[in-house]
CSV table of C-alpha atoms in Angstrom, one decimal:
chain,number,residue,atom,x,y,z
A,1,UNK,CA,-164.7,91.8,-154.1
A,2,UNK,CA,-161.9,89.9,-152.6
A,3,UNK,CA,-161.9,89.3,-148.9
A,4,UNK,CA,-159.4,91.0,-146.7
A,5,UNK,CA,-156.0,89.4,-146.8
A,6,UNK,CA,-154.2,88.3,-143.7
A,7,UNK,CA,-150.7,88.3,-145.3
A,8,UNK,CA,-150.5,92.0,-146.0
A,9,UNK,CA,-146.7,92.1,-146.1
A,10,UNK,CA,-146.3,89.7,-149.0
A,11,UNK,CA,-146.7,92.4,-151.7
A,12,UNK,CA,-143.4,93.6,-153.1
A,13,UNK,CA,-143.1,97.4,-153.4
A,14,UNK,CA,-140.4,98.5,-155.7
A,15,UNK,CA,-139.5,102.0,-156.9
A,16,UNK,CA,-141.0,103.1,-160.2
A,17,UNK,CA,-138.3,102.0,-162.7
A,18,UNK,CA,-135.7,104.6,-163.8
A,19,UNK,CA,-134.0,103.4,-166.9
A,20,UNK,CA,-130.7,105.2,-166.9
A,21,UNK,CA,-127.1,104.8,-167.8
A,22,UNK,CA,-126.5,103.4,-164.3
A,23,UNK,CA,-129.1,100.6,-164.7
A,24,UNK,CA,-127.7,99.8,-168.1
A,25,UNK,CA,-124.0,99.7,-167.2
A,26,UNK,CA,-123.8,96.0,-167.3
A,27,UNK,CA,-125.4,95.9,-170.7
A,28,UNK,CA,-123.0,98.5,-172.0
A,29,UNK,CA,-120.0,96.4,-170.8
A,30,UNK,CA,-121.4,93.3,-172.4
A,31,UNK,CA,-122.1,95.0,-175.7
A,32,UNK,CA,-119.6,97.8,-175.8
A,33,UNK,CA,-117.2,96.2,-178.2
A,34,UNK,CA,-120.0,95.5,-180.7
A,35,UNK,CA,-121.6,98.9,-180.7
A,36,UNK,CA,-119.6,100.5,-183.4
A,37,UNK,CA,-120.6,97.8,-185.9
A,38,UNK,CA,-124.1,97.7,-184.5
A,39,UNK,CA,-124.8,101.4,-185.1
A,40,UNK,CA,-124.1,100.9,-188.8
A,41,UNK,CA,-127.2,98.7,-189.0
A,42,UNK,CA,-129.6,100.8,-186.9
A,43,UNK,CA,-131.3,102.5,-189.7
A,44,UNK,CA,-131.6,99.3,-191.8
A,45,UNK,CA,-133.1,97.4,-188.8
A,46,UNK,CA,-135.5,100.3,-188.2
A,47,UNK,CA,-136.7,100.2,-191.8
A,48,UNK,CA,-137.3,96.4,-191.6
A,49,UNK,CA,-139.2,96.8,-188.3
A,50,UNK,CA,-141.4,99.5,-189.8
A,51,UNK,CA,-142.2,97.3,-192.8
A,52,UNK,CA,-143.0,94.2,-190.8
A,53,UNK,CA,-144.5,95.7,-187.6
A,54,UNK,CA,-148.1,95.6,-188.8
A,55,UNK,CA,-147.9,91.9,-189.6
A,56,UNK,CA,-146.2,91.1,-186.3
A,57,UNK,CA,-148.8,93.0,-184.4
A,58,UNK,CA,-151.7,91.1,-186.1
A,59,UNK,CA,-150.1,87.8,-185.1
A,60,UNK,CA,-149.5,88.6,-181.5
A,61,UNK,CA,-152.7,90.6,-181.0
A,62,UNK,CA,-154.9,89.1,-178.3
A,63,UNK,CA,-152.3,86.5,-177.4
A,64,UNK,CA,-150.2,88.5,-174.9
A,65,UNK,CA,-151.2,90.4,-171.8
A,66,UNK,CA,-149.4,93.6,-172.5
A,67,UNK,CA,-148.2,95.7,-169.5
A,68,UNK,CA,-149.6,99.2,-169.0
A,69,UNK,CA,-149.6,101.8,-166.3
A,70,UNK,CA,-152.4,103.8,-164.6
A,71,UNK,CA,-151.9,107.5,-164.7
A,72,UNK,CA,-154.3,108.6,-161.9
A,73,UNK,CA,-155.6,112.1,-161.2
A,74,UNK,CA,-157.3,111.7,-157.9
A,75,UNK,CA,-157.8,115.5,-157.4
A,76,UNK,CA,-158.6,116.0,-161.1
A,77,UNK,CA,-157.3,119.4,-162.4
A,78,UNK,CA,-157.3,121.0,-158.9
A,79,UNK,CA,-154.0,122.5,-157.8
A,80,UNK,CA,-152.7,124.8,-155.1
A,81,UNK,CA,-150.5,126.6,-157.7
A,82,UNK,CA,-151.6,128.9,-160.5
A,83,UNK,CA,-148.9,128.3,-163.2
A,84,UNK,CA,-149.7,130.3,-166.3
A,85,UNK,CA,-148.4,127.5,-168.6
A,86,UNK,CA,-150.5,124.7,-167.1
A,87,UNK,CA,-152.4,122.8,-169.8
A,88,UNK,CA,-154.6,120.8,-167.4
A,89,UNK,CA,-156.1,123.6,-165.3
A,90,UNK,CA,-158.8,124.2,-167.9
A,91,UNK,CA,-160.1,120.6,-167.7
A,92,UNK,CA,-162.4,121.6,-164.9
A,93,UNK,CA,-164.9,122.5,-167.6
A,94,UNK,CA,-165.4,118.7,-168.1
A,95,UNK,CA,-166.1,118.0,-164.5
A,96,UNK,CA,-167.9,121.1,-163.2
A,97,UNK,CA,-166.8,123.3,-160.4
A,98,UNK,CA,-164.5,121.8,-157.7
A,99,UNK,CA,-163.3,120.5,-155.5
A,100,UNK,CA,-162.7,117.3,-157.4
A,101,UNK,CA,-161.8,114.3,-155.2
A,102,UNK,CA,-161.7,110.6,-155.9
A,103,UNK,CA,-164.0,108.6,-153.7
A,104,UNK,CA,-162.9,105.5,-151.7
A,105,UNK,CA,-165.3,103.4,-153.8
A,106,UNK,CA,-163.6,104.4,-157.1
A,107,UNK,CA,-160.2,104.0,-155.6
A,108,UNK,CA,-161.0,100.4,-154.5
A,109,UNK,CA,-162.7,99.4,-157.8
A,110,UNK,CA,-159.7,100.8,-159.8
A,111,UNK,CA,-157.2,99.0,-157.6
A,112,UNK,CA,-159.0,95.7,-157.6
A,113,UNK,CA,-159.6,95.7,-161.3
A,114,UNK,CA,-156.0,96.6,-162.1
A,115,UNK,CA,-154.2,94.2,-159.7
A,116,UNK,CA,-156.3,91.2,-160.7
A,117,UNK,CA,-154.8,91.4,-164.2
A,118,UNK,CA,-151.6,90.0,-162.7
A,119,UNK,CA,-149.2,92.1,-164.8
A,120,UNK,CA,-145.4,91.6,-164.3
A,121,UNK,CA,-145.3,95.0,-162.7
A,122,UNK,CA,-148.4,97.0,-161.7
A,123,UNK,CA,-147.5,100.7,-161.9
A,124,UNK,CA,-149.6,103.4,-160.3
A,125,UNK,CA,-148.6,106.9,-161.3
A,126,UNK,CA,-150.3,109.6,-159.2
A,127,UNK,CA,-150.5,113.0,-160.9
A,128,UNK,CA,-152.7,116.0,-161.2
A,129,UNK,CA,-153.5,118.8,-160.9
A,130,UNK,CA,-151.8,118.3,-157.6
A,131,UNK,CA,-152.1,114.8,-156.0
A,132,UNK,CA,-151.1,115.9,-152.5
A,133,UNK,CA,-154.4,117.8,-152.2
A,134,UNK,CA,-156.0,114.4,-151.5
A,135,UNK,CA,-154.1,114.3,-148.1
A,136,UNK,CA,-151.8,111.6,-146.9
A,137,UNK,CA,-154.6,109.4,-145.5
A,138,UNK,CA,-155.9,108.8,-149.1
A,139,UNK,CA,-152.6,107.3,-150.1
A,140,UNK,CA,-152.4,105.2,-147.0
A,141,UNK,CA,-155.7,103.8,-148.0
A,142,UNK,CA,-154.4,103.2,-151.5
A,143,UNK,CA,-151.5,101.2,-150.2
A,144,UNK,CA,-153.8,99.1,-148.0
A,145,UNK,CA,-156.0,98.4,-151.0
A,146,UNK,CA,-153.0,97.4,-153.0
A,147,UNK,CA,-152.0,95.0,-150.3
A,148,UNK,CA,-155.6,93.7,-150.0
A,149,UNK,CA,-156.0,93.0,-153.7
A,150,UNK,CA,-152.5,92.1,-154.7
A,151,UNK,CA,-151.4,88.5,-155.0
A,152,UNK,CA,-148.5,87.0,-153.0
A,153,UNK,CA,-145.3,88.2,-154.5
A,154,UNK,CA,-146.9,90.6,-156.9
A,155,UNK,CA,-144.7,93.6,-157.8
A,156,UNK,CA,-146.3,97.0,-157.4
A,157,UNK,CA,-144.7,100.4,-158.0
A,158,UNK,CA,-146.0,103.9,-157.2
A,159,UNK,CA,-144.9,107.1,-158.8
A,160,UNK,CA,-145.9,110.6,-157.6
A,161,UNK,CA,-145.6,113.8,-159.6
A,162,UNK,CA,-145.9,116.9,-157.4
A,163,UNK,CA,-145.1,120.5,-157.1
A,164,UNK,CA,-143.7,119.6,-153.6
A,165,UNK,CA,-145.4,122.4,-151.7
A,166,UNK,CA,-147.1,120.2,-149.2
A,167,UNK,CA,-144.4,117.6,-148.7
A,168,UNK,CA,-143.4,117.4,-145.0
A,169,UNK,CA,-141.8,114.8,-142.7
A,170,UNK,CA,-145.0,112.8,-142.5
A,171,UNK,CA,-145.4,112.6,-146.3
A,172,UNK,CA,-141.7,111.8,-146.8
A,173,UNK,CA,-141.6,109.0,-144.2
A,174,UNK,CA,-144.6,107.4,-146.0
A,175,UNK,CA,-143.1,107.9,-149.5
A,176,UNK,CA,-139.9,106.3,-148.4
A,177,UNK,CA,-141.6,103.3,-146.6
A,178,UNK,CA,-143.5,102.3,-149.7
A,179,UNK,CA,-140.7,103.2,-152.2
A,180,UNK,CA,-142.6,105.8,-154.1
A,181,UNK,CA,-140.6,107.5,-156.9
A,182,UNK,CA,-141.3,111.2,-156.6
A,183,UNK,CA,-141.1,113.7,-159.4
A,184,UNK,CA,-140.8,117.3,-158.3
A,185,UNK,CA,-141.4,120.2,-160.7
A,186,UNK,CA,-138.6,122.7,-160.6
A,187,UNK,CA,-137.9,125.1,-163.5
A,188,UNK,CA,-134.3,126.0,-162.5
A,189,UNK,CA,-132.9,128.8,-160.3
A,190,UNK,CA,-135.3,131.1,-158.4
A,191,UNK,CA,-135.6,133.8,-161.1
A,192,UNK,CA,-136.8,131.2,-163.6
A,193,UNK,CA,-138.9,129.0,-161.3
A,194,UNK,CA,-140.8,131.9,-159.8
A,195,UNK,CA,-141.6,133.6,-163.1
A,196,UNK,CA,-144.4,131.1,-163.9
A,197,UNK,CA,-144.8,128.8,-160.9
A,198,UNK,CA,-146.8,131.0,-158.6
A,199,UNK,CA,-149.4,130.3,-155.9
A,200,UNK,CA,-152.9,131.7,-156.1
A,201,UNK,CA,-151.8,134.8,-154.2
A,202,UNK,CA,-149.2,135.5,-156.9
A,203,UNK,CA,-146.2,134.5,-154.7
A,204,UNK,CA,-143.3,132.5,-155.9
A,205,UNK,CA,-142.8,128.9,-154.7
A,206,UNK,CA,-139.1,128.3,-155.2
A,207,UNK,CA,-138.2,128.3,-151.5
A,208,UNK,CA,-140.9,125.8,-150.6
A,209,UNK,CA,-139.9,123.5,-153.4
A,210,UNK,CA,-136.3,123.5,-152.3
A,211,UNK,CA,-137.4,122.8,-148.7
A,212,UNK,CA,-139.4,119.8,-150.0
A,213,UNK,CA,-136.3,118.5,-151.8
A,214,UNK,CA,-134.4,118.7,-148.5
A,215,UNK,CA,-137.2,116.8,-146.8
A,216,UNK,CA,-137.0,114.1,-149.4
A,217,UNK,CA,-133.2,113.8,-148.9
A,218,UNK,CA,-133.6,113.7,-145.2
A,219,UNK,CA,-136.0,110.7,-145.4
A,220,UNK,CA,-134.2,109.1,-148.3
A,221,UNK,CA,-137.1,109.5,-150.7
A,222,UNK,CA,-136.1,108.6,-154.3
A,223,UNK,CA,-136.9,111.6,-156.4
A,224,UNK,CA,-136.2,113.2,-159.8
A,225,UNK,CA,-136.7,116.7,-161.1
A,226,UNK,CA,-139.0,117.7,-164.0
A,227,UNK,CA,-138.1,120.9,-165.8
A,228,UNK,CA,-140.6,122.5,-168.1
A,229,UNK,CA,-138.7,124.4,-170.8
A,230,UNK,CA,-140.4,127.7,-171.4
A,231,UNK,CA,-139.5,131.0,-173.1
A,232,UNK,CA,-137.6,132.2,-170.0
A,233,UNK,CA,-135.4,129.3,-169.0
A,234,UNK,CA,-134.7,127.8,-172.4
A,235,UNK,CA,-132.3,130.6,-173.2
A,236,UNK,CA,-130.0,129.7,-170.4
A,237,UNK,CA,-128.9,126.0,-170.6
A,238,UNK,CA,-125.6,126.7,-168.8
A,239,UNK,CA,-127.3,128.4,-165.9
A,240,UNK,CA,-129.8,125.6,-165.5
A,241,UNK,CA,-127.2,122.9,-165.7
A,242,UNK,CA,-124.9,124.6,-163.2
A,243,UNK,CA,-127.8,125.1,-160.9
A,244,UNK,CA,-128.9,121.5,-160.9
A,245,UNK,CA,-125.3,120.2,-160.5
A,246,UNK,CA,-124.8,122.6,-157.6
A,247,UNK,CA,-128.0,121.2,-156.0
A,248,UNK,CA,-126.7,117.7,-156.4
A,249,UNK,CA,-129.7,116.7,-158.5
A,250,UNK,CA,-129.1,113.2,-160.0
A,251,UNK,CA,-132.1,112.6,-162.3
A,252,UNK,CA,-133.5,115.3,-164.7
A,253,UNK,CA,-136.2,115.4,-167.2
A,254,UNK,CA,-136.7,118.3,-169.6
A,255,UNK,CA,-140.2,118.8,-171.1
A,256,UNK,CA,-140.4,121.3,-174.0
A,257,UNK,CA,-143.5,123.5,-173.7
A,258,UNK,CA,-145.7,124.4,-176.7
A,259,UNK,CA,-149.4,125.2,-176.3
A,260,UNK,CA,-152.0,126.9,-178.4
A,261,UNK,CA,-154.0,129.7,-176.8
A,262,UNK,CA,-157.6,128.3,-176.7
A,263,UNK,CA,-159.0,131.9,-177.4
A,264,UNK,CA,-156.8,132.9,-180.3
A,265,UNK,CA,-155.6,129.5,-181.6
A,266,UNK,CA,-152.0,131.0,-181.8
A,267,UNK,CA,-149.0,129.6,-180.0
A,268,UNK,CA,-148.7,131.0,-176.5
A,269,UNK,CA,-146.0,133.4,-175.5
A,270,UNK,CA,-144.5,131.0,-173.0
A,271,UNK,CA,-143.9,128.3,-175.6
A,272,UNK,CA,-140.5,127.7,-177.1
A,273,UNK,CA,-139.5,127.4,-180.7
A,274,UNK,CA,-138.1,124.3,-182.3
A,275,UNK,CA,-134.8,126.0,-182.8
A,276,UNK,CA,-134.6,126.9,-179.1
A,277,UNK,CA,-135.5,123.4,-178.1
A,278,UNK,CA,-132.8,121.8,-180.3
A,279,UNK,CA,-130.1,124.3,-179.3
A,280,UNK,CA,-130.9,123.9,-175.6
A,281,UNK,CA,-130.8,120.1,-175.7
A,282,UNK,CA,-127.5,120.0,-177.7
A,283,UNK,CA,-125.9,122.5,-175.2
A,284,UNK,CA,-127.1,120.4,-172.3
A,285,UNK,CA,-125.7,117.3,-173.9
A,286,UNK,CA,-122.3,118.9,-174.3
A,287,UNK,CA,-122.3,120.0,-170.7
A,288,UNK,CA,-123.4,116.6,-169.5
A,289,UNK,CA,-120.8,114.8,-171.6
A,290,UNK,CA,-118.0,117.0,-170.1
A,291,UNK,CA,-119.4,116.8,-166.6
A,292,UNK,CA,-119.6,113.0,-166.7
A,293,UNK,CA,-122.5,110.8,-168.0
A,294,UNK,CA,-122.1,108.5,-165.0
A,295,UNK,CA,-122.8,111.4,-162.6
A,296,UNK,CA,-126.2,112.6,-163.9
A,297,UNK,CA,-129.1,110.9,-165.5
A,298,UNK,CA,-131.1,112.9,-168.1
A,299,UNK,CA,-134.2,111.1,-169.3
A,300,UNK,CA,-133.9,111.9,-173.1
A,301,UNK,CA,-130.3,110.7,-173.3
A,302,UNK,CA,-131.1,107.6,-171.3
A,303,UNK,CA,-133.9,106.8,-173.6
A,304,UNK,CA,-131.7,107.3,-176.7
A,305,UNK,CA,-129.1,105.0,-175.2
A,306,UNK,CA,-131.7,102.4,-174.5
A,307,UNK,CA,-132.8,102.6,-178.1
A,308,UNK,CA,-129.3,102.2,-179.4
A,309,UNK,CA,-128.8,99.0,-177.4
A,310,UNK,CA,-132.3,97.5,-177.5
A,311,UNK,CA,-134.2,99.3,-180.3
A,312,UNK,CA,-136.8,100.5,-177.9
A,313,UNK,CA,-137.3,103.9,-176.2
A,314,UNK,CA,-138.1,104.3,-172.5
A,315,UNK,CA,-139.8,107.7,-173.3
A,316,UNK,CA,-143.3,107.3,-174.8
A,317,UNK,CA,-142.7,110.4,-176.9
A,318,UNK,CA,-140.8,108.2,-179.4
A,319,UNK,CA,-142.8,105.0,-179.0
A,320,UNK,CA,-144.3,102.9,-181.8
A,321,UNK,CA,-147.8,103.2,-180.4
A,322,UNK,CA,-149.6,105.4,-177.8
A,323,UNK,CA,-150.6,102.5,-175.5
A,324,UNK,CA,-148.4,102.7,-172.5
A,325,UNK,CA,-151.0,103.8,-170.0
A,326,UNK,CA,-154.6,104.9,-169.5
A,327,UNK,CA,-155.6,108.0,-167.5
A,328,UNK,CA,-158.0,107.6,-164.6
A,329,UNK,CA,-159.7,110.7,-163.5
A,330,UNK,CA,-161.1,111.4,-160.0
A,331,UNK,CA,-164.7,110.5,-161.0
A,332,UNK,CA,-163.7,107.2,-162.6
A,333,UNK,CA,-163.7,108.4,-166.2
A,334,UNK,CA,-160.8,106.8,-168.2
A,335,UNK,CA,-159.0,108.5,-171.1
A,336,UNK,CA,-156.3,107.6,-173.6
A,337,UNK,CA,-153.7,110.1,-172.6
A,338,UNK,CA,-153.4,113.1,-170.2
A,339,UNK,CA,-152.9,115.3,-173.2
A,340,UNK,CA,-156.2,114.1,-174.6
A,341,UNK,CA,-158.6,114.3,-171.7
A,342,UNK,CA,-161.4,115.2,-174.0
A,343,UNK,CA,-164.9,113.7,-174.7
A,344,UNK,CA,-163.9,112.1,-178.0
A,345,UNK,CA,-161.0,110.2,-176.2
A,346,UNK,CA,-163.0,109.0,-173.2
A,347,UNK,CA,-162.9,105.2,-172.8
A,348,UNK,CA,-165.7,104.9,-170.3
A,349,UNK,CA,-166.0,104.8,-166.5
A,350,UNK,CA,-164.3,102.3,-164.2
A,351,UNK,CA,-167.5,101.9,-162.1
A,352,UNK,CA,-169.4,100.8,-165.2
A,353,UNK,CA,-166.7,99.0,-167.3
A,354,UNK,CA,-163.9,96.7,-166.1
A,355,UNK,CA,-160.4,98.1,-166.7
A,356,UNK,CA,-159.4,95.4,-169.2
A,357,UNK,CA,-162.4,96.4,-171.4
A,358,UNK,CA,-161.5,100.0,-171.1
A,359,UNK,CA,-158.0,99.2,-172.3
A,360,UNK,CA,-159.2,97.1,-175.2
A,361,UNK,CA,-161.9,99.5,-176.3
A,362,UNK,CA,-162.0,100.6,-179.9
A,363,UNK,CA,-161.4,104.2,-178.8
A,364,UNK,CA,-158.1,103.1,-177.2
A,365,UNK,CA,-157.1,101.0,-180.1
A,366,UNK,CA,-157.8,103.7,-182.6
A,367,UNK,CA,-155.9,106.2,-180.6
A,368,UNK,CA,-152.9,103.9,-180.2
A,369,UNK,CA,-152.8,103.3,-184.0
A,370,UNK,CA,-152.8,107.1,-184.7
A,371,UNK,CA,-149.1,107.1,-183.9
A,372,UNK,CA,-148.6,105.4,-187.2
A,373,UNK,CA,-150.2,108.2,-189.2
A,374,UNK,CA,-146.8,109.7,-190.0
A,375,UNK,CA,-146.2,112.7,-192.2
A,376,UNK,CA,-144.9,112.0,-195.7
A,377,UNK,CA,-141.7,113.7,-194.5
A,378,UNK,CA,-141.2,111.0,-191.9
A,379,UNK,CA,-141.1,108.2,-194.5
A,380,UNK,CA,-138.0,109.8,-196.2
A,381,UNK,CA,-136.3,110.9,-192.9
A,382,UNK,CA,-133.3,108.9,-191.7
A,383,UNK,CA,-134.4,109.5,-188.1
A,384,UNK,CA,-137.9,108.0,-188.5
A,385,UNK,CA,-137.1,104.7,-186.7
A,386,UNK,CA,-135.9,106.5,-183.6
A,387,UNK,CA,-138.3,109.4,-183.7
A,388,UNK,CA,-141.6,107.9,-184.9
A,389,UNK,CA,-143.0,111.3,-185.4
A,390,UNK,CA,-142.8,112.4,-181.8
A,391,UNK,CA,-145.7,113.0,-179.4
A,392,UNK,CA,-149.1,113.1,-181.0
A,393,UNK,CA,-150.0,116.3,-179.2
A,394,UNK,CA,-147.1,118.1,-180.9
A,395,UNK,CA,-148.4,117.1,-184.4
A,396,UNK,CA,-151.6,119.0,-183.7
A,397,UNK,CA,-150.1,122.4,-183.1
A,398,UNK,CA,-150.5,123.8,-186.6
A,399,UNK,CA,-153.5,122.2,-188.2
A,400,UNK,CA,-154.9,119.7,-185.7
A,401,UNK,CA,-153.9,116.9,-188.0
A,402,UNK,CA,-152.3,113.7,-186.6
A,403,UNK,CA,-150.5,113.2,-190.0
A,404,UNK,CA,-148.7,116.5,-189.7
A,405,UNK,CA,-145.0,116.5,-188.7
A,406,UNK,CA,-144.2,117.3,-185.1
A,407,UNK,CA,-143.9,120.9,-184.1
A,408,UNK,CA,-140.5,119.9,-182.8
A,409,UNK,CA,-139.4,118.0,-186.0
A,410,UNK,CA,-136.5,120.4,-186.7
A,411,UNK,CA,-135.5,120.1,-183.0
A,412,UNK,CA,-135.3,116.3,-183.3
A,413,UNK,CA,-133.3,116.4,-186.5
A,414,UNK,CA,-130.7,118.7,-184.8
A,415,UNK,CA,-130.6,116.6,-181.7
A,416,UNK,CA,-130.3,113.2,-183.4
A,417,UNK,CA,-127.7,114.4,-185.9
A,418,UNK,CA,-125.5,115.7,-183.1
A,419,UNK,CA,-126.2,113.3,-180.2
A,420,UNK,CA,-126.8,109.8,-181.6
A,421,UNK,CA,-123.2,109.3,-182.9
A,422,UNK,CA,-121.7,110.7,-179.7
A,423,UNK,CA,-123.9,108.6,-177.5
A,424,UNK,CA,-122.8,105.5,-179.4
A,425,UNK,CA,-119.2,106.5,-178.9
A,426,UNK,CA,-119.9,107.1,-175.2
A,427,UNK,CA,-121.5,103.7,-174.8
A,428,UNK,CA,-118.6,101.9,-176.6
A,429,UNK,CA,-115.8,103.6,-174.8
A,430,UNK,CA,-116.8,104.8,-171.3
A,431,UNK,CA,-118.8,101.9,-170.0
């Protein structure tokens, strides 16, 4: 282990990057005149990339230190809410009865191993369950360890996904000081949020979440809002959009919900249909376009604009491979993805295996490559270069087959047909 550092203030803390239209404005201005011609060649370029990507990957494999993030679940699946639609609450069957808490020894080993890799940006994403259950002192310790094991000038970012219930002045002062980017779960107005997001006594949590948002604003904590689209709120895109605008929310992320009931194998009642998803996103796009794209960042649209300009998404749903991060559970177990915290996708344990070997394990490589197992439908689809079959978990909904088309395939076709041309026009005329 490295000795304690004396220059603890030389580590550069930066907010977790938000790739949005704001951060790309200069790029738009520089390329705006070329976009109309550029868009004509998008599909051709995509086909060429698909054809040659395997060869390119073989050539560069092992020669570059590819960046990746840690998605850390320090309290495992434990949560102070009892949301009906939560897919992670059942994971306690893997770890035994709670409480589940990460030890200081695991925290230190994980931090040391990760920072010594010397990546361009070392990104710690704290999630759950509910990460605030660890208490503020745990994260103060985490920051001290980052300072201890980080090199002079090394860039570190911390992201924090929370339900917001426990955020108070103390938390928010700390989150601001170390530039944590905070994601807060909020499913829309009170009638929608409180339908599923209940505490363990069955009470709604909307008022507490809104109070947490005000605390973040008071202490200038950078935050965004994550909205889970379920069967209740997906039918009211206008109501959701108007609500978030009225609350002066600047960064939004919509996550479509689809889950199988583990007992029946059927799609749950709180899931949404592909048609509902497509119609919702298209309506939100129209509202966003009329409201002013420079006033509100929506992650899906930002990712699509980034793709139009740079042929690369910022949303892993549409990535070429599933290799952006590894999941670190409270007990040191590492997994490929938080949607696949299952024994067959376990990479090992950080206390037994260095993090670089976890990342380069055959299990991780095989999982990353599964993104390429596209449905035959994808090979004849004009949207394949921008879609790449969607998230792996959504391919498993019907037959648990990675080569199936995504459950949201029809959604994506509707969305890309409608939105791609208009986003190109927006980029070429408004920025």
